[in-house]
XYZ file of C-alpha atoms in Angstrom:
236
model
C 152.302 142.635 60.846
C 150.703 141.855 57.487
C 146.941 141.914 57.226
C 145.823 138.586 58.707
C 143.178 136.032 57.873
C 141.923 135.082 61.348
C 140.070 131.783 61.535
C 137.525 131.002 64.243
C 135.954 127.620 64.850
C 133.431 126.711 67.519
C 132.786 123.040 67.864
C 134.484 120.568 65.503
C 134.196 120.616 61.749
C 136.388 117.675 60.801
C 140.001 116.733 61.203
C 140.598 116.956 57.460
C 138.751 120.239 56.909
C 140.308 122.074 59.846
C 143.779 120.799 58.952
C 143.355 122.071 55.393
C 142.195 125.525 56.520
C 145.067 125.866 59.001
C 147.609 124.735 56.397
C 146.358 127.240 53.821
C 146.391 129.997 56.426
C 150.006 129.245 57.324
C 151.005 129.273 53.656
C 149.406 132.697 53.210
C 151.323 134.094 56.173
C 148.262 134.430 58.407
C 148.403 133.662 62.134
C 147.173 130.430 63.656
C 146.604 130.768 67.413
C 145.819 127.674 69.464
C 143.315 128.170 72.287
C 145.964 127.348 74.895
C 148.206 130.081 73.470
C 145.700 132.949 73.658
C 147.070 135.639 76.025
C 144.207 136.627 78.337
C 143.937 139.866 80.320
C 141.423 142.498 81.384
C 139.382 143.981 78.541
C 139.039 147.231 80.487
C 142.041 147.776 82.777
C 140.002 150.281 84.829
C 137.624 147.485 85.925
C 140.197 144.722 86.117
C 138.786 141.310 87.062
C 135.295 142.787 87.514
C 134.952 143.150 83.766
C 135.248 140.752 80.788
C 138.511 139.082 79.822
C 140.167 139.722 76.463
C 142.482 137.429 74.520
C 144.500 138.873 71.646
C 144.498 136.991 68.339
C 146.234 139.364 65.951
C 147.909 142.749 66.432
C 147.474 144.815 69.600
C 144.154 146.508 70.423
C 145.964 149.029 72.659
C 147.976 150.408 69.717
C 147.094 152.504 66.673
C 146.491 149.533 64.380
C 143.767 147.118 63.340
C 143.326 144.117 65.608
C 141.157 141.139 66.513
C 140.568 139.598 69.914
C 138.320 137.267 71.878
C 136.180 138.463 74.785
C 134.981 136.214 77.612
C 131.997 137.190 79.778
C 130.767 135.694 83.022
C 127.148 134.551 83.193
C 124.948 137.487 84.209
C 127.465 140.168 83.260
C 125.968 143.582 82.482
C 128.079 146.616 81.763
C 127.175 150.148 82.793
C 126.247 152.506 79.925
C 129.442 153.431 78.100
C 130.957 154.240 74.702
C 133.998 153.243 72.682
C 136.306 155.585 70.832
C 136.317 153.290 67.782
C 133.752 151.234 65.896
C 133.968 147.492 66.317
C 132.479 144.368 64.726
C 131.507 141.322 66.773
C 130.589 137.654 66.346
C 128.967 135.603 69.111
C 130.836 132.317 69.527
C 129.333 130.887 72.712
C 126.408 131.781 74.966
C 124.065 134.754 74.520
C 125.019 138.424 74.124
C 122.843 141.538 74.343
C 124.369 144.754 72.961
C 122.093 147.761 72.533
C 120.880 151.122 73.774
C 120.488 151.168 77.594
C 116.703 151.605 77.240
C 116.223 148.989 74.533
C 114.333 145.764 75.180
C 116.539 142.711 75.627
C 117.498 141.046 72.357
C 119.777 138.097 73.055
C 122.078 137.181 70.173
C 122.898 133.437 69.980
C 126.097 131.878 68.577
C 126.613 132.807 64.951
C 125.172 136.312 65.362
C 127.009 139.308 63.902
C 126.818 142.856 65.227
C 128.512 146.231 64.967
C 128.937 148.921 67.595
C 129.478 152.460 66.253
C 132.075 154.647 67.893
C 130.685 157.185 70.365
C 127.235 155.588 70.748
C 126.057 154.900 74.303
C 125.196 151.240 74.876
C 125.316 148.376 77.345
C 126.605 144.840 76.866
C 125.181 141.844 78.743
C 125.943 138.132 78.704
C 124.021 135.000 79.615
C 125.304 131.419 79.716
C 128.365 129.433 80.679
C 131.688 130.842 79.465
C 130.158 133.329 77.004
C 132.603 134.251 74.254
C 132.674 136.636 71.298
C 135.163 137.679 68.640
C 135.778 141.431 68.235
C 137.747 143.289 65.575
C 138.557 146.940 64.960
C 140.034 148.765 61.962
C 142.152 151.104 64.067
C 143.091 151.308 67.730
C 143.517 151.865 70.486
C 140.305 150.241 71.747
C 139.065 152.223 74.743
C 136.057 152.023 77.070
C 134.889 155.541 77.946
C 132.088 157.002 80.131
C 128.738 157.801 78.507
C 129.288 161.512 79.115
C 131.821 161.482 76.267
C 129.266 160.283 73.712
C 129.452 161.563 70.129
C 127.718 160.807 66.837
C 129.724 159.829 63.732
C 126.589 159.120 61.734
C 127.022 155.345 61.953
C 124.211 153.066 63.092
C 124.502 149.646 64.764
C 123.746 146.347 63.022
C 122.510 143.219 64.813
C 122.058 140.100 62.652
C 120.608 136.865 64.024
C 121.861 133.623 62.379
C 118.350 132.957 61.081
C 118.652 136.096 58.941
C 121.961 135.175 57.313
C 121.848 134.441 53.580
C 124.260 131.637 52.648
C 125.531 131.689 49.063
C 127.150 128.961 46.989
C 130.106 129.654 44.705
C 127.855 130.031 41.669
C 125.548 132.410 43.536
C 128.431 134.576 44.712
C 129.248 135.207 41.070
C 132.807 136.481 41.347
C 134.336 133.324 42.882
C 136.114 130.865 40.609
C 135.119 127.323 41.537
C 137.337 124.344 40.615
C 136.315 122.750 37.321
C 134.075 119.719 37.664
C 133.223 120.328 41.330
C 129.522 120.740 42.134
C 128.193 123.565 44.319
C 127.048 121.173 47.036
C 130.675 120.081 47.578
C 132.012 123.642 47.922
C 132.004 125.987 50.927
C 129.145 128.448 51.381
C 129.582 132.064 52.381
C 127.728 135.009 53.902
C 128.811 138.553 53.052
C 128.892 140.661 56.221
C 130.625 143.919 55.361
C 132.767 145.539 52.682
C 132.811 144.820 48.951
C 134.703 141.545 48.386
C 134.099 141.560 44.636
C 136.279 144.684 44.322
C 139.250 143.165 46.114
C 138.991 145.556 49.062
C 139.064 144.482 52.698
C 135.855 142.713 53.691
C 134.385 140.239 56.154
C 132.463 137.019 55.586
C 131.361 133.814 57.245
C 132.526 130.623 55.567
C 130.775 127.288 56.090
C 132.730 124.255 54.971
C 130.856 121.228 53.644
C 131.314 117.796 55.169
C 131.899 114.680 53.137
C 129.901 111.578 54.183
C 133.029 110.111 55.811
C 133.540 113.252 57.889
C 130.068 113.582 59.428
C 130.982 111.603 62.533
C 133.486 114.332 63.491
C 130.878 117.077 63.509
C 129.805 118.610 66.811
C 127.966 121.914 66.908
C 128.339 125.115 64.943
C 131.380 126.046 62.914
C 132.255 129.599 61.967
C 135.162 131.043 60.068
C 135.481 134.818 60.253
C 138.151 136.352 58.095
C 139.455 139.466 56.408
C 140.624 139.288 52.890
C 142.327 141.738 50.562
C 141.401 140.266 47.198
C 138.985 137.756 45.702
C 140.354 134.233 45.894
C 139.713 130.820 44.427
C 137.579 128.435 46.477
């Protein structure tokens, strides 16, 4: 499967804006997965229904390839200390998520938070709220949940970013993006750089926030996020 451009949206942006994003994604060959089409199963087969549920969005997390998937937690879920064999990146979509060292004080990440979990590092994951959901992606699988006794150190350190600490940039502030001629910054999408070096054309991750026109404001309900991977700089 070609490298995808997964699109996530929580709440409603607008009929016009979402339709445009989906259309562009289809043209580029990226997948568009409707919520009703997400295939759900156990995140950790060893725990079955006692653990979180996982819904695949692109590629297969059980194979030796990059992949992205949704994770659903029940209110009050708390995992035992464990590790993963691979590093993953996460985005909170709904509810509150705590992901840290077993002895760390609780730090609940609200929707819009971004975090990373280094391979081999012992941690716990907890959830609070109704139908808690997060998006997870890995650069190479398979994604495994392993006991803490198999911990190892790759020299990576975790990152937890609250939405209040995100720095949103306009097209002119980003510098390397080519904005359409005659279109003002306030009419263009904003972005937050999360990881990688997008200006070099290499794989990277960002949040995109689409702007609403006055006629579209009545469609808006809640937060909207678009998480994507991209292989080269593109025109807004």
